[in-house]
């Protein structure tokens, strides 16, 4: 049975079943389009599949000729100008091709050139090599010896359409067996479709997106930074866009897909990217009068060069479908990396290190959101005071709570003031700094008297009447903050003086 036989059902979808052996033996050429996600099956998925086969096909360590067919799931095909593009099912098909290549060598399907499964990303390459080595290690075993019998009993449902929209409606609603798609896989596929008729753009942005994704997945640090591009969208970009509008809740999968797919905007020309006012895209910085008393504009337009962080976008702007989405991803990935991974804004690195030491991931993520948003709005203007006063803003909440949980950043913004919304609405850095200073009353720690005992513990007296031992987390906060601002001074300073410590450090 070949794919022409499968195509017999309806005009909307052609539906049928096909044995993988017949597909391997046919002359039909399947390809993986550039917009597909990488190959991500790993050794665990291979092992799970092999265990299933072992239970299904073998009895008393012998192949059971009477075993019924083994259903491998569905494969979605988009027939596009005579080419059969695999929309869903690529993980399973690729895995079977690797098995065939390793165990049948010169007689494999790939050696005959029937499939164009060309993966270009390092993620795909690494998984293919890993799985190939695993399969080589079990060559000569029960399954590998009987592989050609097994594939004659492996069956797929084949769904074929020439309608691109139908193909991707199906794709967006499916997950591969045991490997749920990350949101960024959906984003990539969705926005590359907009470039389907622009092959040069499609290949360029598909390659660049995979590179950004692989670099972010590879950046594993001892410091608590985001570990993937998927986390950047969920924990930074989505939250900034919602929390700065005072929509203080966590993202659902639907909301993520709506924000970065469904609700992106479309303009008439795919490569005409709309710009909105931003730090890097303002016609003028001031007006002055000439001798004729006529106003003249002082311009400070920064032309976008080769640096990704200079793309003249603003983080809350409408996102344009296609190229606009990829540029948005490039800009804010680069900006996060510039600040927190490459540590290029040197004056904030000490306070950032202190925050990594003092707080858990929930508040670290909030700090990173605030700094990215501030830098996007104001650049490096007054950024050191901003970070120190923002730490003070979080610290008051930290010392007033026995623990920091996932909901704590939202509670902080609701109770003490939504600084993210303020950044979004402000024109001047002084507006933001003034609000941060005012968010924590000057006498906030008044009445708390800190004393250091001989064993190193910190005790707290309230109005000289109640004495209790500080929790370890709050002991650590008090001591680390005091040392950060006062270095080697060991006398019993109190947190009521913290605002003076901050002002003193900024005056230097």
Short mmCIF file of C-alpha atoms in Angstrom, two decimals:
data_model
loop_
_atom_site.label_atom_id
_atom_site.label_comp_id
_atom_site.label_asym_id
_atom_site.label_seq_id
_atom_site.Cartn_x
_atom_site.Cartn_y
_atom_site.Cartn_z
CA UNK A 1 0.00 0.00 0.00
CA UNK A 2 1.41 3.42 -0.94
CA UNK A 3 0.23 6.93 -0.19
CA UNK A 4 -1.75 7.20 -3.44
CA UNK A 5 -3.81 4.26 -2.17
CA UNK A 6 -4.33 5.99 1.17
CA UNK A 7 -5.68 9.11 -0.55
CA UNK A 8 -9.22 7.94 -1.19
CA UNK A 9 -11.55 9.26 1.46
CA UNK A 10 -12.75 12.87 1.38
CA UNK A 11 -11.80 16.21 -0.11
CA UNK A 12 -11.11 17.69 3.33
CA UNK A 13 -8.91 14.90 4.69
CA UNK A 14 -7.70 11.70 3.07
CA UNK A 15 -7.71 9.08 5.80
CA UNK A 16 -6.47 5.51 5.84
CA UNK A 17 -3.97 3.13 7.40
CA UNK A 18 -0.59 2.05 6.14
CA UNK A 19 1.99 -0.49 7.27
CA UNK A 20 5.41 1.03 7.89
CA UNK A 21 6.98 -1.74 5.79
CA UNK A 22 4.84 -0.74 2.78
CA UNK A 23 5.78 2.90 3.34
CA UNK A 24 9.46 2.00 3.45
CA UNK A 25 9.15 -0.01 0.23
CA UNK A 26 7.15 2.62 -1.68
CA UNK A 27 8.65 5.33 -3.89
CA UNK A 28 6.89 8.06 -1.95
CA UNK A 29 9.30 10.64 -0.58
CA UNK A 30 8.47 12.19 2.76
CA UNK A 31 10.19 15.38 3.89
CA UNK A 32 10.47 17.32 7.14
CA UNK A 33 9.65 20.99 6.43
CA UNK A 34 11.97 23.66 7.84
CA UNK A 35 9.40 24.95 10.29
CA UNK A 36 9.20 21.65 12.18
CA UNK A 37 10.61 21.37 15.65
CA UNK A 38 13.81 19.39 16.32
CA UNK A 39 13.96 15.64 16.87
CA UNK A 40 13.68 15.28 20.65
CA UNK A 41 13.17 11.59 21.39
CA UNK A 42 15.83 10.34 23.79
CA UNK A 43 17.00 7.02 25.21
CA UNK A 44 14.07 6.81 27.61
CA UNK A 45 11.53 7.04 24.79
CA UNK A 46 13.41 4.44 22.72
CA UNK A 47 13.60 2.09 25.69
CA UNK A 48 9.90 2.48 26.40
CA UNK A 49 9.03 1.65 22.78
CA UNK A 50 11.34 -1.38 22.73
CA UNK A 51 9.80 -2.69 25.95
CA UNK A 52 6.34 -2.36 24.41
CA UNK A 53 7.48 -4.30 21.35
CA UNK A 54 9.06 -6.97 23.49
CA UNK A 55 5.78 -7.54 25.33
CA UNK A 56 3.71 -7.40 22.15
CA UNK A 57 5.73 -9.41 19.62
CA UNK A 58 7.64 -12.03 21.60
CA UNK A 59 6.66 -15.13 23.48
CA UNK A 60 9.19 -17.34 25.22
CA UNK A 61 12.01 -15.28 23.63
CA UNK A 62 10.75 -16.04 20.12
CA UNK A 63 8.97 -13.83 17.61
CA UNK A 64 5.26 -14.57 17.67
CA UNK A 65 4.06 -14.77 14.06
CA UNK A 66 0.47 -14.69 15.30
CA UNK A 67 0.92 -11.35 17.12
CA UNK A 68 -1.62 -8.77 15.98
CA UNK A 69 -0.60 -5.50 14.36
CA UNK A 70 0.94 -2.86 16.59
CA UNK A 71 -0.63 0.60 16.21
CA UNK A 72 2.00 3.38 16.14
CA UNK A 73 -0.42 6.30 16.23
CA UNK A 74 -1.31 8.80 13.55
CA UNK A 75 0.78 10.63 10.99
CA UNK A 76 -0.41 13.93 9.52
CA UNK A 77 0.77 14.75 6.00
CA UNK A 78 0.44 18.02 4.10
CA UNK A 79 0.55 17.42 0.36
CA UNK A 80 2.18 20.59 -0.93
CA UNK A 81 2.96 20.90 -4.65
CA UNK A 82 3.51 17.17 -4.96
CA UNK A 83 5.67 16.97 -1.82
CA UNK A 84 4.55 15.03 1.24
CA UNK A 85 5.44 17.13 4.30
CA UNK A 86 5.26 15.43 7.69
CA UNK A 87 3.27 17.69 10.03
CA UNK A 88 2.80 15.25 12.92
CA UNK A 89 4.49 11.91 13.54
CA UNK A 90 8.04 12.92 12.70
CA UNK A 91 9.42 11.73 16.06
CA UNK A 92 8.19 8.16 15.54
CA UNK A 93 9.09 8.03 11.85
CA UNK A 94 12.59 9.37 12.53
CA UNK A 95 13.09 6.81 15.29
CA UNK A 96 12.09 3.95 12.95
CA UNK A 97 14.45 5.27 10.28
CA UNK A 98 17.33 5.33 12.78
CA UNK A 99 16.56 1.73 13.76
CA UNK A 100 16.40 0.71 10.12
CA UNK A 101 19.69 2.48 9.36
CA UNK A 102 21.54 0.95 12.33
CA UNK A 103 20.18 -2.59 12.00
CA UNK A 104 19.84 -2.94 8.20
CA UNK A 105 22.83 -0.82 7.22
CA UNK A 106 23.26 -0.85 3.40
CA UNK A 107 19.75 -2.25 2.92
CA UNK A 108 18.11 0.55 4.88
CA UNK A 109 15.53 2.96 3.51
CA UNK A 110 17.87 5.91 4.02
CA UNK A 111 20.53 4.26 1.87
CA UNK A 112 17.97 4.21 -0.98
CA UNK A 113 17.23 7.94 -0.56
CA UNK A 114 13.48 7.66 -0.12
CA UNK A 115 13.23 10.04 2.81
CA UNK A 116 14.43 13.62 3.14
CA UNK A 117 14.50 13.96 6.90
CA UNK A 118 17.06 16.72 7.10
CA UNK A 119 17.47 18.00 10.64
CA UNK A 120 19.76 21.00 11.01
CA UNK A 121 19.67 21.84 14.70
CA UNK A 122 22.20 20.66 17.26
CA UNK A 123 19.33 19.44 19.43
CA UNK A 124 18.29 17.00 16.70
CA UNK A 125 21.87 15.97 15.97
CA UNK A 126 22.61 15.19 19.60
CA UNK A 127 19.47 13.07 20.05
CA UNK A 128 20.05 11.19 16.78
CA UNK A 129 23.63 10.35 17.79
CA UNK A 130 22.55 9.33 21.29
CA UNK A 131 19.82 7.03 19.97
CA UNK A 132 22.01 5.60 17.24
CA UNK A 133 24.65 4.64 19.83
CA UNK A 134 21.98 3.03 22.01
CA UNK A 135 20.64 0.98 19.10
CA UNK A 136 24.16 -0.06 18.07
CA UNK A 137 24.75 -1.33 21.60
CA UNK A 138 21.79 -3.74 21.35
CA UNK A 139 22.45 -4.85 17.76
CA UNK A 140 22.27 -8.63 17.67
CA UNK A 141 19.57 -8.72 20.31
CA UNK A 142 16.11 -10.21 19.98
CA UNK A 143 14.40 -7.10 18.63
CA UNK A 144 17.14 -6.06 16.19
CA UNK A 145 17.28 -9.58 14.71
CA UNK A 146 13.53 -9.54 14.14
CA UNK A 147 13.19 -5.86 13.16
CA UNK A 148 12.19 -6.63 9.56
CA UNK A 149 9.39 -8.87 10.83
CA UNK A 150 8.27 -6.26 13.33
CA UNK A 151 7.94 -3.45 10.77
CA UNK A 152 5.57 -5.63 8.73
CA UNK A 153 3.19 -5.45 11.71
CA UNK A 154 3.59 -1.76 12.55
CA UNK A 155 0.59 0.28 11.42
CA UNK A 156 0.01 4.04 11.25
CA UNK A 157 -3.16 5.99 10.64
CA UNK A 158 -2.36 8.31 7.76
CA UNK A 159 -4.19 11.61 7.44
CA UNK A 160 -3.42 13.63 4.32
CA UNK A 161 -4.66 17.06 3.34
CA UNK A 162 -3.80 19.59 0.68
CA UNK A 163 -5.33 22.34 2.83
CA UNK A 164 -2.58 23.96 4.90
CA UNK A 165 -4.94 25.39 7.54
CA UNK A 166 -6.46 21.97 8.18
CA UNK A 167 -2.99 20.47 8.51
CA UNK A 168 -1.96 22.88 11.21
CA UNK A 169 -5.24 22.81 13.09
CA UNK A 170 -4.52 19.11 13.50
CA UNK A 171 -0.88 19.72 14.37
CA UNK A 172 -1.67 22.32 17.01
CA UNK A 173 -4.07 19.94 18.75
CA UNK A 174 -1.75 16.95 18.93
CA UNK A 175 1.22 15.82 21.00
CA UNK A 176 3.72 13.22 19.98
CA UNK A 177 3.73 9.97 21.91
CA UNK A 178 5.18 10.71 25.34
CA UNK A 179 6.74 14.03 24.23
CA UNK A 180 4.39 16.99 24.79
CA UNK A 181 5.29 19.98 22.69
CA UNK A 182 6.78 22.98 24.45
CA UNK A 183 5.01 26.23 23.77
CA UNK A 184 7.99 27.50 21.77
CA UNK A 185 7.55 24.58 19.35
CA UNK A 186 4.02 25.76 18.65
CA UNK A 187 5.18 29.36 18.37
CA UNK A 188 7.88 28.48 15.86
CA UNK A 189 5.61 26.36 13.69
CA UNK A 190 2.79 28.90 13.76
CA UNK A 191 4.89 31.90 12.76
CA UNK A 192 6.95 30.08 10.13
CA UNK A 193 3.71 29.26 8.32
CA UNK A 194 3.35 32.97 7.63
CA UNK A 195 6.63 32.71 5.69
CA UNK A 196 5.73 29.59 3.69
CA UNK A 197 5.74 31.49 0.42
CA UNK A 198 9.00 33.27 1.24
CA UNK A 199 11.55 30.47 1.26
CA UNK A 200 14.55 32.72 1.95
CA UNK A 201 12.89 34.25 5.02
CA UNK A 202 11.58 30.86 6.16
CA UNK A 203 14.99 29.21 6.17
CA UNK A 204 16.71 32.23 7.70
CA UNK A 205 14.35 32.63 10.64
CA UNK A 206 13.90 28.88 11.22
CA UNK A 207 17.67 28.51 11.52
CA UNK A 208 18.04 31.58 13.74
CA UNK A 209 15.19 30.50 16.05
CA UNK A 210 16.67 27.01 16.46
CA UNK A 211 20.03 28.57 17.25
CA UNK A 212 18.52 30.87 19.91
CA UNK A 213 16.61 27.93 21.39
CA UNK A 214 19.60 25.59 21.47
CA UNK A 215 21.87 28.25 23.00
CA UNK A 216 19.37 28.96 25.76
CA UNK A 217 18.89 25.25 26.47
CA UNK A 218 22.66 24.84 26.66
CA UNK A 219 23.28 27.71 29.07
CA UNK A 220 23.26 25.88 32.40
CA UNK A 221 24.69 28.06 35.16
CA UNK A 222 25.24 27.72 38.86
CA UNK A 223 23.29 30.95 39.20
CA UNK A 224 19.48 30.72 39.14
CA UNK A 225 18.88 31.84 35.56
CA UNK A 226 16.19 30.60 33.21
CA UNK A 227 17.18 27.28 31.68
CA UNK A 228 15.30 27.42 28.36
CA UNK A 229 13.63 29.67 25.83
CA UNK A 230 10.32 28.14 26.90
CA UNK A 231 10.91 29.43 30.46
CA UNK A 232 11.75 32.88 29.10
CA UNK A 233 8.33 33.12 27.48
CA UNK A 234 6.45 31.74 30.49
CA UNK A 235 8.31 33.36 33.39
CA UNK A 236 9.42 36.61 31.80
CA UNK A 237 7.73 37.81 28.61
CA UNK A 238 4.18 36.66 29.33
CA UNK A 239 4.27 37.82 32.95
CA UNK A 240 5.72 41.23 32.06
CA UNK A 241 3.04 41.79 29.43
CA UNK A 242 0.24 40.81 31.84
CA UNK A 243 1.50 41.84 35.29
CA UNK A 244 2.44 45.32 34.06
CA UNK A 245 -1.25 45.73 33.14
CA UNK A 246 -2.18 44.65 36.69
CA UNK A 247 -3.42 41.27 35.46
CA UNK A 248 -1.78 39.44 38.33
CA UNK A 249 -2.14 35.73 37.69
CA UNK A 250 -0.11 32.88 36.22
CA UNK A 251 -0.18 31.84 32.58
CA UNK A 252 -2.31 28.99 31.34
CA UNK A 253 -1.27 27.12 28.22
CA UNK A 254 -4.20 28.67 26.36
CA UNK A 255 -3.20 32.18 27.42
CA UNK A 256 0.38 31.63 26.24
CA UNK A 257 -0.79 30.38 22.85
CA UNK A 258 -3.30 33.22 22.56
CA UNK A 259 -0.70 35.85 23.45
CA UNK A 260 2.13 34.69 21.20
CA UNK A 261 0.09 33.06 18.42
CA UNK A 262 -3.60 33.79 18.04
CA UNK A 263 -3.51 37.45 19.11
CA UNK A 264 -0.47 38.45 17.08
CA UNK A 265 -1.29 40.95 14.35
CA UNK A 266 -1.08 40.63 10.57
CA UNK A 267 -0.24 43.43 8.14
CA UNK A 268 -0.43 43.50 4.36
CA UNK A 269 3.28 42.94 3.71
CA UNK A 270 5.04 40.09 5.47
CA UNK A 271 8.41 41.87 5.65
CA UNK A 272 7.11 45.34 6.60
CA UNK A 273 7.66 45.28 10.36
CA UNK A 274 5.73 47.92 12.28
CA UNK A 275 7.54 49.92 14.96
CA UNK A 276 6.19 51.65 18.05
CA UNK A 277 7.67 54.35 20.31
CA UNK A 278 10.46 52.99 22.48
CA UNK A 279 13.79 53.93 24.04
CA UNK A 280 15.54 53.09 20.75
CA UNK A 281 12.86 54.51 18.50
CA UNK A 282 12.02 58.07 19.46
CA UNK A 283 12.26 60.89 16.93
CA UNK A 284 13.59 63.45 19.36
CA UNK A 285 14.77 63.81 22.93
CA UNK A 286 14.09 67.52 23.43
CA UNK A 287 13.15 70.86 21.87
CA UNK A 288 15.18 74.06 22.03
CA UNK A 289 14.67 77.50 20.54
CA UNK A 290 17.04 79.01 17.99
CA UNK A 291 17.88 82.72 17.67
CA UNK A 292 14.76 83.28 15.60
CA UNK A 293 12.73 81.84 18.49
CA UNK A 294 11.75 78.84 16.43
CA UNK A 295 11.67 75.40 18.11
CA UNK A 296 14.22 72.87 16.88
CA UNK A 297 14.23 69.15 17.58
CA UNK A 298 17.18 67.43 19.21
CA UNK A 299 17.15 63.93 17.76
CA UNK A 300 18.64 60.88 19.39
CA UNK A 301 17.48 58.12 17.05
CA UNK A 302 19.67 55.04 17.39
CA UNK A 303 19.90 53.18 14.14
CA UNK A 304 19.47 49.42 14.48
CA UNK A 305 22.77 47.78 13.67
CA UNK A 306 23.94 44.23 14.22
CA UNK A 307 23.20 44.04 17.96
CA UNK A 308 20.00 42.15 18.75
CA UNK A 309 19.30 44.25 21.87
CA UNK A 310 19.11 47.35 19.65
CA UNK A 311 16.09 46.10 17.72
CA UNK A 312 13.73 49.08 18.27
CA UNK A 313 10.92 47.18 19.95
CA UNK A 314 9.16 47.71 23.26
CA UNK A 315 8.24 44.73 25.40
CA UNK A 316 4.50 45.45 25.58
CA UNK A 317 4.01 46.34 21.91
CA UNK A 318 1.72 44.35 19.60
CA UNK A 319 3.59 41.35 18.19
CA UNK A 320 3.46 40.96 14.43
CA UNK A 321 2.84 37.50 13.05
CA UNK A 322 5.83 35.96 11.27
CA UNK A 323 9.04 37.99 11.13
CA UNK A 324 7.86 40.36 13.87
CA UNK A 325 7.54 37.46 16.33
CA UNK A 326 11.02 36.17 15.52
CA UNK A 327 12.56 39.62 15.96
CA UNK A 328 10.68 40.03 19.26
CA UNK A 329 12.09 36.69 20.46
CA UNK A 330 15.59 37.65 19.32
CA UNK A 331 15.47 41.06 21.02
CA UNK A 332 14.30 39.91 24.45
CA UNK A 333 16.38 36.75 24.55
CA UNK A 334 19.42 38.89 23.80
CA UNK A 335 18.41 41.50 26.38
CA UNK A 336 17.95 38.92 29.14
CA UNK A 337 21.29 37.31 28.28
CA UNK A 338 23.04 40.69 28.06
CA UNK A 339 22.00 41.61 31.59
CA UNK A 340 21.97 38.32 33.48
CA UNK A 341 24.15 35.82 31.62
CA UNK A 342 26.80 38.01 30.04
CA UNK A 343 26.60 40.51 32.94
CA UNK A 344 27.29 43.49 30.69
CA UNK A 345 25.57 46.03 32.98
CA UNK A 346 28.43 45.93 35.47
CA UNK A 347 27.10 48.38 38.05
CA UNK A 348 24.19 46.08 38.96
CA UNK A 349 26.15 42.81 39.14
CA UNK A 350 26.93 43.11 42.91
CA UNK A 351 23.29 43.68 43.91
CA UNK A 352 22.20 40.92 41.51
CA UNK A 353 24.60 38.51 43.22
CA UNK A 354 23.22 39.54 46.61
CA UNK A 355 19.66 38.87 45.39
CA UNK A 356 20.69 35.43 44.14
CA UNK A 357 22.04 34.73 47.64
CA UNK A 358 19.05 36.10 49.56
CA UNK A 359 15.98 34.99 47.62
CA UNK A 360 14.45 31.90 46.10
CA UNK A 361 13.52 31.53 42.44
CA UNK A 362 10.13 33.23 42.85
CA UNK A 363 11.57 36.60 43.84
CA UNK A 364 14.65 36.22 41.64
CA UNK A 365 12.35 35.87 38.66
CA UNK A 366 10.41 38.97 39.75
CA UNK A 367 13.66 40.93 40.06
CA UNK A 368 14.74 39.82 36.59
CA UNK A 369 11.35 40.84 35.17
CA UNK A 370 11.64 44.29 36.74
CA UNK A 371 15.19 44.86 35.50
CA UNK A 372 14.42 43.71 31.95
CA UNK A 373 11.37 45.96 31.86
CA UNK A 374 13.27 48.93 33.33
CA UNK A 375 16.20 48.55 30.93
CA UNK A 376 13.81 48.22 28.01
CA UNK A 377 12.18 51.53 29.01
CA UNK A 378 15.12 53.59 30.25
CA UNK A 379 18.35 51.82 29.29
CA UNK A 380 21.08 52.19 31.92
CA UNK A 381 19.78 55.52 33.29
CA UNK A 382 19.77 55.26 37.10
CA UNK A 383 19.73 51.48 36.86
CA UNK A 384 21.94 50.89 39.91
CA UNK A 385 19.64 52.92 42.21
CA UNK A 386 16.67 51.12 40.68
CA UNK A 387 18.05 47.65 41.47
CA UNK A 388 19.01 48.58 45.04
CA UNK A 389 15.68 50.17 45.83
CA UNK A 390 13.87 47.27 44.21
CA UNK A 391 15.76 44.86 46.48
CA UNK A 392 14.71 47.04 49.42
CA UNK A 393 11.13 46.79 48.15
CA UNK A 394 11.31 42.97 48.08
CA UNK A 395 13.29 42.80 51.32
CA UNK A 396 10.61 44.46 53.42
CA UNK A 397 8.20 41.77 52.27
CA UNK A 398 10.85 39.07 52.87
CA UNK A 399 11.40 40.14 56.49
CA UNK A 400 7.66 40.29 57.11
CA UNK A 401 7.01 36.71 55.91
CA UNK A 402 8.17 33.40 57.31
CA UNK A 403 8.45 31.95 53.82
CA UNK A 404 8.29 32.97 50.16
CA UNK A 405 6.00 30.84 47.99
CA UNK A 406 4.96 30.90 44.33
CA UNK A 407 2.14 33.38 44.97
CA UNK A 408 4.35 35.78 46.99
CA UNK A 409 5.45 38.02 44.06
CA UNK A 410 1.80 38.60 43.17
CA UNK A 411 0.94 39.39 46.79
CA UNK A 412 3.88 41.82 46.95
CA UNK A 413 2.70 43.71 43.86
CA UNK A 414 -0.86 43.85 45.15
CA UNK A 415 -0.04 44.95 48.71
CA UNK A 416 3.06 47.14 48.34
CA UNK A 417 2.39 48.53 44.85
CA UNK A 418 2.67 47.26 41.29
CA UNK A 419 6.08 48.57 40.31
CA UNK A 420 5.89 46.82 36.93
CA UNK A 421 2.78 48.79 36.05
CA UNK A 422 4.50 51.97 37.26
CA UNK A 423 7.51 51.35 34.98
CA UNK A 424 5.15 50.85 32.07
CA UNK A 425 3.32 54.13 32.79
CA UNK A 426 6.29 56.32 33.76
CA UNK A 427 8.15 58.81 31.60
CA UNK A 428 10.95 59.55 34.08
CA UNK A 429 13.25 57.31 36.07
CA UNK A 430 12.66 59.61 39.06
CA UNK A 431 8.97 58.60 39.06
CA UNK A 432 9.95 54.94 39.46
CA UNK A 433 12.63 55.55 42.08
CA UNK A 434 10.37 57.81 44.12
CA UNK A 435 7.62 55.17 44.15
CA UNK A 436 10.06 52.43 45.19
CA UNK A 437 11.41 54.52 48.07
CA UNK A 438 7.90 55.38 49.20
CA UNK A 439 6.65 51.80 49.00
CA UNK A 440 8.51 50.95 52.22
CA UNK A 441 7.90 53.40 55.07
CA UNK A 442 11.01 54.90 56.64
CA UNK A 443 10.03 53.55 60.06
CA UNK A 444 9.18 50.08 58.68
CA UNK A 445 11.68 48.27 60.94
CA UNK A 446 11.24 50.61 63.92
CA UNK A 447 10.87 48.76 67.18
CA UNK A 448 12.90 45.79 65.98
CA UNK A 449 16.20 45.72 67.90
CA UNK A 450 18.79 43.28 66.61
CA UNK A 451 21.47 41.80 68.85
CA UNK A 452 24.17 39.31 68.01
CA UNK A 453 24.76 36.56 70.59
CA UNK A 454 28.09 34.94 71.32
CA UNK A 455 27.09 31.79 69.40
CA UNK A 456 26.38 33.85 66.29
CA UNK A 457 22.59 33.77 66.52
CA UNK A 458 20.59 36.93 66.02
CA UNK A 459 17.87 37.80 68.50
CA UNK A 460 15.12 40.31 67.90
CA UNK A 461 13.54 42.47 70.59
CA UNK A 462 10.27 44.20 69.86
CA UNK A 463 9.70 47.29 72.05
CA UNK A 464 12.19 45.76 74.52
CA UNK A 465 9.55 43.34 75.75
CA UNK A 466 9.47 40.28 73.47
CA UNK A 467 12.60 38.34 72.58
CA UNK A 468 12.51 35.69 69.87
CA UNK A 469 15.09 34.07 67.64
CA UNK A 470 14.91 35.10 63.99
CA UNK A 471 14.21 32.34 61.46
CA UNK A 472 17.35 31.18 59.58
CA UNK A 473 16.17 32.84 56.37
CA UNK A 474 15.62 36.20 58.07
CA UNK A 475 18.87 35.90 60.01
CA UNK A 476 20.61 35.36 56.69
CA UNK A 477 18.84 38.35 55.15
CA UNK A 478 19.81 40.71 57.97
CA UNK A 479 23.44 39.63 58.06
CA UNK A 480 23.99 39.54 54.27
CA UNK A 481 22.42 42.96 53.72
CA UNK A 482 24.41 44.51 56.55
CA UNK A 483 27.67 43.05 55.27
CA UNK A 484 26.86 44.06 51.67
CA UNK A 485 26.44 47.71 52.59
CA UNK A 486 28.74 48.01 55.60
CA UNK A 487 31.44 45.49 54.63
CA UNK A 488 33.63 44.80 57.66
CA UNK A 489 31.69 46.83 60.23
CA UNK A 490 30.45 44.38 62.85
CA UNK A 491 28.56 46.56 65.31
CA UNK A 492 24.86 45.89 65.77
CA UNK A 493 23.36 48.08 63.11
CA UNK A 494 19.61 47.87 62.62
CA UNK A 495 17.56 47.60 59.43
CA UNK A 496 15.87 50.89 60.26
CA UNK A 497 19.05 52.41 58.84
CA UNK A 498 18.94 50.47 55.58
CA UNK A 499 17.70 53.43 53.52
CA UNK A 500 20.74 55.38 54.72
CA UNK A 501 22.96 52.47 53.75
CA UNK A 502 21.53 52.51 50.21
CA UNK A 503 21.86 56.27 49.87
CA UNK A 504 25.41 56.11 51.17
CA UNK A 505 26.38 53.40 48.67
CA UNK A 506 24.91 55.42 45.79
CA UNK A 507 26.67 58.61 46.91
CA UNK A 508 30.01 56.85 46.54
#
